C-alpha cells in the first residue's frame, strides 16, 4: 500500500516536471552565429530591436522569432541585356549580398522573409 502511494506521488511529480520543462523549452530560442533575429509580438507587432547570437527568452504563443542570415551570400540572377549592335545577350550576374542588421525590422515589415527574391532581380536590371 505504501509503495503504491509512493509511485503515485512520484508519477505526479514527474508529470509536473515534464510540463514545466515543456513550458521552459517553448520559451527559449537560439540564434546561431552569423544570424540575427527580429521578434514579432502578436500584440505589439514587430519589435525594433534586433536580437544577437545566443539563447534568448520569449513569451510562448505571443512572440515569434524571425531569424535572418546576415552573412554574405551569393545569388545568381539571369537577365537579358542588349549589346551595342542591338542584339539580345543572356548573362548571369553573381551578386554577393547581405542585409544590414540594424535594418532587419524594416526589411521584415516591408519586404518579408524572402526579401532577396523581391529586391535582387530589380537591381540587376538597373546594372
Coordinates of N, CA, C and O in Angstrom, one line a residue:
X1 N 0.8 -1.2 0.0 CA 0.0 0.0 0.0 C 0.9 1.3 0.0 O 0.6 2.2 -0.7
X2 N 1.9 1.3 0.8 CA 2.8 2.4 0.9 C 3.6 2.6 -0.4 O 3.8 3.7 -0.9
X3 N 4.0 1.5 -1.0 CA 4.7 1.5 -2.3 C 3.8 2.1 -3.4 O 4.3 2.9 -4.3
X4 N 2.6 1.7 -3.4 CA 1.7 2.3 -4.5 C 1.5 3.8 -4.3 O 1.4 4.5 -5.3
X5 N 1.4 4.2 -3.1 CA 1.2 5.6 -2.8 C 2.5 6.4 -3.2 O 2.4 7.5 -3.7
X6 N 3.6 5.8 -2.9 CA 4.9 6.4 -3.3 C 5.0 6.5 -4.8 O 5.4 7.6 -5.3
X7 N 4.7 5.5 -5.5 CA 4.7 5.5 -7.0 C 3.7 6.5 -7.6 O 4.0 7.2 -8.6
X8 N 2.6 6.7 -6.9 CA 1.6 7.6 -7.4 C 2.1 9.1 -7.2 O 2.0 9.9 -8.1
X9 N 2.7 9.3 -6.1 CA 3.3 10.6 -5.8 C 4.5 10.9 -6.8 O 4.6 12.0 -7.3
X10 N 5.3 9.9 -7.0 CA 6.4 10.1 -8.0 C 5.9 10.4 -9.4 O 6.5 11.2 -10.1
X11 N 4.8 9.7 -9.7 CA 4.2 9.9 -11.0 C 3.7 11.4 -11.2 O 3.8 12.0 -12.2
X12 N 3.0 11.9 -10.2 CA 2.5 13.2 -10.2 C 3.7 14.3 -10.3 O 3.6 15.2 -11.0
X13 N 4.7 14.0 -9.5 CA 5.9 14.9 -9.6 C 6.5 14.8 -11.0 O 6.9 15.9 -11.5
X14 N 6.6 13.7 -11.5 CA 7.2 13.5 -12.9 C 6.4 14.2 -13.9 O 7.0 14.9 -14.8
X15 N 5.1 14.2 -13.9 CA 4.2 14.9 -14.8 C 4.4 16.4 -14.7 O 4.5 17.1 -15.6
X16 N 4.5 16.8 -13.4 CA 4.7 18.3 -13.2 C 6.0 18.8 -13.7 O 6.1 19.8 -14.3
X17 N 7.1 18.0 -13.5 CA 8.4 18.4 -14.0 C 8.4 18.3 -15.5 O 9.0 19.2 -16.2
X18 N 7.7 17.4 -16.1 CA 7.7 17.3 -17.6 C 6.9 18.5 -18.2 O 7.3 19.1 -19.2
X19 N 5.8 18.9 -17.6 CA 5.1 20.1 -18.0 C 5.9 21.3 -17.9 O 5.9 22.2 -18.8
X20 N 6.5 21.5 -16.7 CA 7.4 22.7 -16.5 C 8.5 22.7 -17.5 O 8.9 23.8 -18.1
X21 N 9.1 21.6 -17.8 CA 10.2 21.5 -18.8 C 9.7 21.9 -20.2 O 10.4 22.5 -21.0
X22 N 8.5 21.4 -20.5 CA 8.0 21.8 -21.8 C 7.7 23.2 -22.0 O 7.9 23.8 -23.1
X23 N 7.2 23.9 -20.9 CA 7.0 25.3 -21.0 C 8.3 26.1 -21.1 O 8.4 27.0 -21.9
X24 N 9.3 25.7 -20.3 CA 10.6 26.4 -20.4 C 11.2 26.2 -21.8 O 11.8 27.1 -22.4
X25 N 11.1 25.0 -22.3 CA 11.6 24.7 -23.7 C 11.0 25.5 -24.8 O 11.6 25.9 -25.7
X26 N 9.7 25.7 -24.6 CA 9.0 26.5 -25.7 C 9.2 28.0 -25.5 O 8.9 28.8 -26.4
X27 N 9.8 28.4 -24.3 CA 10.1 29.8 -24.1 C 11.5 30.2 -24.5 O 11.9 31.4 -24.4
X28 N 12.3 29.3 -25.0 CA 13.7 29.5 -25.4 C 13.9 29.4 -26.9 O 13.2 28.6 -27.5
X29 N 14.7 30.2 -27.5 CA 15.1 30.1 -28.9 C 16.6 30.4 -29.0 O 17.1 31.2 -28.3
X30 N 17.2 29.8 -30.0 CA 18.6 30.0 -30.3 C 18.8 30.8 -31.5 O 18.1 30.6 -32.5
X31 N 19.8 31.7 -31.5 CA 20.2 32.4 -32.7 C 21.6 32.0 -32.9 O 22.5 32.2 -32.1
X32 N 21.9 31.3 -34.1 CA 23.2 30.8 -34.4 C 24.2 31.9 -34.8 O 23.8 33.0 -35.0
X33 N 25.4 31.6 -34.9 CA 26.4 32.5 -35.3 C 26.2 33.0 -36.7 O 25.9 32.2 -37.6
X34 N 26.4 34.3 -37.0 CA 26.1 34.8 -38.3 C 24.6 35.0 -38.6 O 24.3 35.3 -39.8
X35 N 23.8 34.9 -37.6 CA 22.4 35.2 -37.8 C 21.9 36.2 -36.8 O 22.6 36.5 -35.8
X36 N 20.8 36.9 -37.1 CA 20.2 37.8 -36.2 C 18.7 37.5 -36.2 O 18.2 36.9 -37.2
X37 N 18.0 37.9 -35.2 CA 16.5 37.6 -35.1 C 15.8 38.9 -34.8 O 16.2 39.8 -34.2
X38 N 14.6 38.9 -35.4 CA 13.6 40.0 -35.1 C 12.4 39.3 -34.4 O 12.0 38.3 -34.8
X39 N 11.9 40.0 -33.4 CA 10.8 39.4 -32.6 C 9.5 40.0 -33.1 O 9.3 41.2 -33.2
X40 N 8.6 39.1 -33.5 CA 7.2 39.5 -33.8 C 6.3 39.2 -32.6 O 6.2 38.1 -32.2
X41 N 5.7 40.3 -32.1 CA 4.8 40.1 -31.0 C 3.4 40.3 -31.5 O 3.0 41.2 -32.3
X42 N 2.5 39.3 -31.1 CA 1.1 39.3 -31.6 C 0.3 40.6 -31.2 O -0.6 41.0 -31.8
X43 N 0.7 41.2 -30.1 CA 0.0 42.4 -29.6 C 0.7 43.7 -30.0 O 0.0 44.7 -30.3
X44 N 2.0 43.7 -30.0 CA 2.8 45.0 -30.3 C 3.3 45.0 -31.7 O 3.8 46.1 -32.1
X45 N 3.3 44.0 -32.5 CA 3.8 44.0 -33.8 C 5.3 43.6 -33.8 O 5.8 43.0 -32.9
X46 N 6.0 44.1 -34.8 CA 7.4 43.8 -34.9 C 8.2 44.7 -34.0 O 8.1 46.0 -34.1
X47 N 9.0 44.2 -33.1 CA 9.8 45.0 -32.2 C 11.0 45.5 -33.0 O 11.6 44.9 -33.9
X48 N 11.5 46.7 -32.7 CA 12.5 47.4 -33.4 C 13.9 47.0 -33.0 O 14.9 47.3 -33.6
X49 N 14.0 46.2 -31.9 CA 15.4 45.7 -31.5 C 15.7 44.4 -32.2 O 14.9 43.6 -32.5
X50 N 17.0 44.3 -32.6 CA 17.5 43.1 -33.3 C 18.2 42.3 -32.2 O 19.0 42.8 -31.4
X51 N 17.9 41.0 -32.2 CA 18.4 40.1 -31.2 C 19.7 39.4 -31.8 O 19.7 38.9 -32.9
X52 N 20.8 39.4 -31.0 CA 22.0 38.9 -31.5 C 22.1 37.4 -31.2 O 21.2 36.7 -30.9
X53 N 23.4 36.9 -31.4 CA 23.6 35.4 -31.2 C 23.4 35.0 -29.8 O 23.6 35.8 -28.9
X54 N 23.0 33.7 -29.6 CA 22.9 33.2 -28.3 C 21.5 32.6 -28.1 O 20.7 32.5 -29.0
X55 N 21.3 32.2 -26.8 CA 20.0 31.7 -26.4 C 19.2 32.8 -25.7 O 19.7 33.5 -24.9
X56 N 17.9 32.9 -26.1 CA 17.1 34.0 -25.6 C 15.8 33.5 -25.2 O 15.3 32.5 -25.6
X57 N 15.1 34.3 -24.3 CA 13.7 34.0 -23.9 C 12.7 34.8 -24.7 O 13.0 35.8 -25.2
X58 N 11.5 34.1 -24.8 CA 10.4 34.8 -25.5 C 9.1 34.3 -24.8 O 9.2 33.4 -24.0
X59 N 8.1 35.0 -25.0 CA 6.8 34.6 -24.4 C 6.1 33.6 -25.4 O 5.8 34.0 -26.5
X60 N 6.0 32.4 -25.0 CA 5.4 31.4 -25.9 C 4.0 31.8 -26.4 O 3.2 32.3 -25.6
X61 N 3.7 31.5 -27.6 CA 2.4 31.7 -28.3 C 2.1 33.2 -28.4 O 1.1 33.5 -29.0
X62 N 2.9 34.1 -27.9 CA 2.7 35.5 -28.1 C 3.8 36.1 -29.0 O 3.5 36.9 -29.9
X63 N 5.0 35.7 -28.8 CA 6.2 36.2 -29.5 C 6.7 35.1 -30.4 O 6.8 33.9 -30.0
X64 N 7.2 35.5 -31.6 CA 7.8 34.6 -32.6 C 9.1 35.2 -33.1 O 9.1 36.3 -33.6
X65 N 10.2 34.4 -33.0 CA 11.4 34.9 -33.6 C 11.5 34.7 -35.1 O 11.2 33.6 -35.6
X66 N 11.9 35.7 -35.8 CA 12.1 35.5 -37.3 C 13.7 35.7 -37.5 O 14.2 36.7 -37.2
X67 N 14.3 34.6 -37.9 CA 15.8 34.6 -37.9 C 16.2 34.8 -39.4 O 15.8 34.2 -40.3
X68 N 17.2 35.8 -39.5 CA 17.8 36.1 -40.7 C 19.3 35.8 -40.7 O 20.0 35.9 -39.7
X69 N 19.8 35.4 -41.9 CA 21.2 35.1 -42.1 C 21.8 36.4 -42.6 O 21.4 37.0 -43.6
X70 N 22.8 36.9 -41.8 CA 23.4 38.2 -42.1 C 24.8 38.1 -42.7 O 25.5 39.0 -42.9
X71 N 25.2 36.8 -43.1 CA 26.4 36.6 -43.7 C 26.3 36.9 -45.2 O 25.2 36.9 -45.8
X72 N 27.4 37.2 -45.8 CA 27.4 37.5 -47.3 C 27.1 36.2 -48.0 O 27.7 35.2 -47.8
X73 N 26.1 36.3 -48.9 CA 25.6 35.1 -49.6 C 25.6 35.4 -51.1 O 25.3 36.5 -51.5
X74 N 26.0 34.4 -52.0 CA 25.9 34.7 -53.4 C 24.5 34.3 -54.0 O 23.8 33.5 -53.4
X75 N 24.2 35.0 -55.0 CA 22.9 34.7 -55.7 C 23.2 34.9 -57.2 O 23.7 35.9 -57.6
X76 N 22.8 33.9 -58.0 CA 23.0 34.0 -59.5 C 21.6 34.5 -60.0 O 20.6 33.8 -59.8
X77 N 21.6 35.6 -60.8 CA 20.4 36.1 -61.4 C 20.6 36.2 -62.9 O 21.4 37.0 -63.4
X78 N 19.8 35.4 -63.6 CA 19.9 35.5 -65.1 C 19.1 36.7 -65.6 O 18.1 37.1 -65.1
X79 N 19.7 37.4 -66.6 CA 19.0 38.6 -67.1 C 19.3 38.7 -68.6 O 20.3 38.1 -69.1
X80 N 18.5 39.4 -69.3 CA 18.7 39.7 -70.8 C 19.1 41.1 -70.9 O 18.4 42.0 -70.4
X81 N 20.1 41.4 -71.6 CA 20.6 42.8 -71.9 C 20.8 42.9 -73.4 O 20.9 42.0 -74.1
X82 N 21.0 44.2 -73.8 CA 21.3 44.4 -75.2 C 22.7 44.9 -75.4 O 23.4 45.4 -74.5
X83 N 23.2 44.6 -76.6 CA 24.6 45.0 -76.9 C 24.5 46.2 -77.8 O 23.5 46.7 -78.1
X84 N 25.7 46.7 -78.2 CA 25.7 48.0 -79.0 C 25.1 47.8 -80.3 O 24.6 48.7 -80.9
X85 N 25.2 46.6 -80.9 CA 24.6 46.3 -82.2 C 23.2 45.8 -82.1 O 22.7 45.1 -83.0
X86 N 22.5 46.1 -81.0 CA 21.1 45.8 -80.8 C 20.7 44.4 -80.8 O 19.6 44.0 -81.2
X87 N 21.6 43.5 -80.3 CA 21.3 42.1 -80.1 C 21.1 41.8 -78.7 O 21.7 42.4 -77.8
X88 N 20.2 40.9 -78.4 CA 19.9 40.5 -77.0 C 21.0 39.5 -76.6 O 21.3 38.5 -77.3
X89 N 21.5 39.7 -75.4 CA 22.5 38.8 -74.8 C 22.0 38.3 -73.4 O 21.6 39.1 -72.6
X90 N 22.1 37.0 -73.3 CA 21.7 36.4 -72.0 C 23.0 36.3 -71.1 O 24.0 35.8 -71.5
X91 N 22.9 37.0 -69.9 CA 24.0 36.9 -69.0 C 23.5 36.5 -67.6 O 22.3 36.6 -67.3
X92 N 24.4 36.0 -66.8 CA 24.1 35.6 -65.4 C 25.0 36.4 -64.5 O 26.2 36.4 -64.6
X93 N 24.3 37.2 -63.7 CA 25.1 38.0 -62.7 C 25.2 37.3 -61.4 O 24.2 36.7 -60.9
X94 N 26.3 37.3 -60.8 CA 26.5 36.7 -59.5 C 26.6 37.9 -58.5 O 27.5 38.7 -58.6
X95 N 25.7 37.9 -57.6 CA 25.6 39.0 -56.6 C 25.9 38.5 -55.2 O 25.3 37.5 -54.8
X96 N 26.8 39.2 -54.5 CA 27.0 38.9 -53.1 C 26.3 39.9 -52.3 O 26.4 41.1 -52.5
X97 N 25.4 39.5 -51.5 CA 24.6 40.4 -50.7 C 24.4 40.0 -49.3 O 24.7 38.8 -48.9
X98 N 24.1 40.9 -48.4 CA 23.8 40.6 -47.0 C 23.0 41.8 -46.5 O 23.2 42.9 -46.9
X99 N 22.1 41.5 -45.6 CA 21.3 42.7 -45.0 C 22.0 43.4 -43.9 O 22.9 42.8 -43.2
X100 N 21.7 44.6 -43.7 CA 22.3 45.3 -42.6 C 21.5 44.9 -41.3 O 20.3 44.9 -41.3
X101 N 22.2 44.5 -40.3 CA 21.4 44.0 -39.1 C 20.5 45.1 -38.5 O 19.4 44.7 -38.0
X102 N 20.9 46.3 -38.5 CA 20.0 47.4 -37.9 C 18.7 47.6 -38.7 O 17.7 48.1 -38.2
X103 N 18.7 47.2 -40.0 CA 17.6 47.4 -40.9 C 16.6 46.2 -40.9 O 15.7 46.3 -41.7
X104 N 16.9 45.2 -40.2 CA 16.1 43.9 -40.3 C 14.6 44.1 -39.9 O 13.8 43.6 -40.6
X105 N 14.3 44.9 -38.9 CA 12.8 45.1 -38.6 C 12.1 45.8 -39.8 O 11.0 45.4 -40.1
X106 N 12.8 46.8 -40.4 CA 12.1 47.4 -41.6 C 12.0 46.5 -42.8 O 11.1 46.5 -43.5
X107 N 13.1 45.7 -42.9 CA 13.0 44.7 -44.1 C 11.9 43.7 -43.9 O 11.2 43.4 -44.8
X108 N 11.7 43.2 -42.6 CA 10.6 42.3 -42.4 C 9.3 42.9 -42.6 O 8.4 42.3 -43.1
X109 N 9.1 44.1 -42.1 CA 7.7 44.7 -42.2 C 7.4 45.1 -43.7 O 6.2 45.0 -44.1
X110 N 8.4 45.5 -44.4 CA 8.1 46.0 -45.8 C 8.2 44.9 -46.8 O 7.4 44.8 -47.8
X111 N 9.2 44.0 -46.7 CA 9.5 43.0 -47.8 C 9.2 41.6 -47.4 O 9.0 40.7 -48.2
X112 N 9.3 41.3 -46.1 CA 9.1 39.9 -45.6 C 10.4 39.1 -45.6 O 11.5 39.7 -45.7
X113 N 10.3 37.8 -45.4 CA 11.5 37.0 -45.2 C 12.2 36.7 -46.6 O 13.3 36.4 -46.6
X114 N 11.5 36.7 -47.7 CA 12.1 36.5 -49.0 C 12.4 37.7 -49.7 O 12.2 37.9 -50.9
X115 N 13.1 38.6 -48.9 CA 13.4 40.0 -49.5 C 14.4 39.8 -50.7 O 14.3 40.6 -51.6
X116 N 15.3 38.8 -50.6 CA 16.3 38.7 -51.7 C 15.6 38.4 -53.0 O 16.0 38.8 -54.1
X117 N 14.6 37.6 -53.0 CA 13.9 37.2 -54.3 C 13.1 38.4 -54.8 O 12.8 38.4 -56.0
X118 N 12.7 39.3 -54.0 CA 12.0 40.5 -54.4 C 12.8 41.7 -54.9 O 12.5 42.3 -55.8
X119 N 14.0 41.9 -54.2 CA 14.8 43.1 -54.5 C 15.8 42.8 -55.5 O 16.0 43.6 -56.4
X120 N 16.5 41.7 -55.5 CA 17.7 41.5 -56.3 C 17.4 41.4 -57.8 O 18.2 42.0 -58.6
X121 N 16.3 40.8 -58.3 CA 16.0 40.9 -59.7 C 15.8 42.3 -60.3 O 16.2 42.6 -61.4
X122 N 15.2 43.2 -59.5 CA 15.0 44.5 -59.9 C 16.3 45.3 -60.0 O 16.5 46.2 -60.8
X123 N 17.2 45.0 -59.1 CA 18.5 45.7 -59.0 C 19.4 45.3 -60.2 O 20.1 46.1 -60.8
X124 N 19.3 44.0 -60.6 CA 20.1 43.5 -61.8 C 19.7 44.2 -63.1 O 20.6 44.4 -63.9
X125 N 18.5 44.5 -63.2 CA 18.0 45.2 -64.4 C 18.6 46.6 -64.5 O 18.7 47.2 -65.6
X126 N 18.9 47.2 -63.4 CA 19.4 48.6 -63.3 C 20.9 48.6 -63.7 O 21.4 49.5 -64.2
X127 N 21.6 47.5 -63.4 CA 23.0 47.4 -63.7 C 23.2 47.1 -65.1 O 23.8 47.7 -65.9

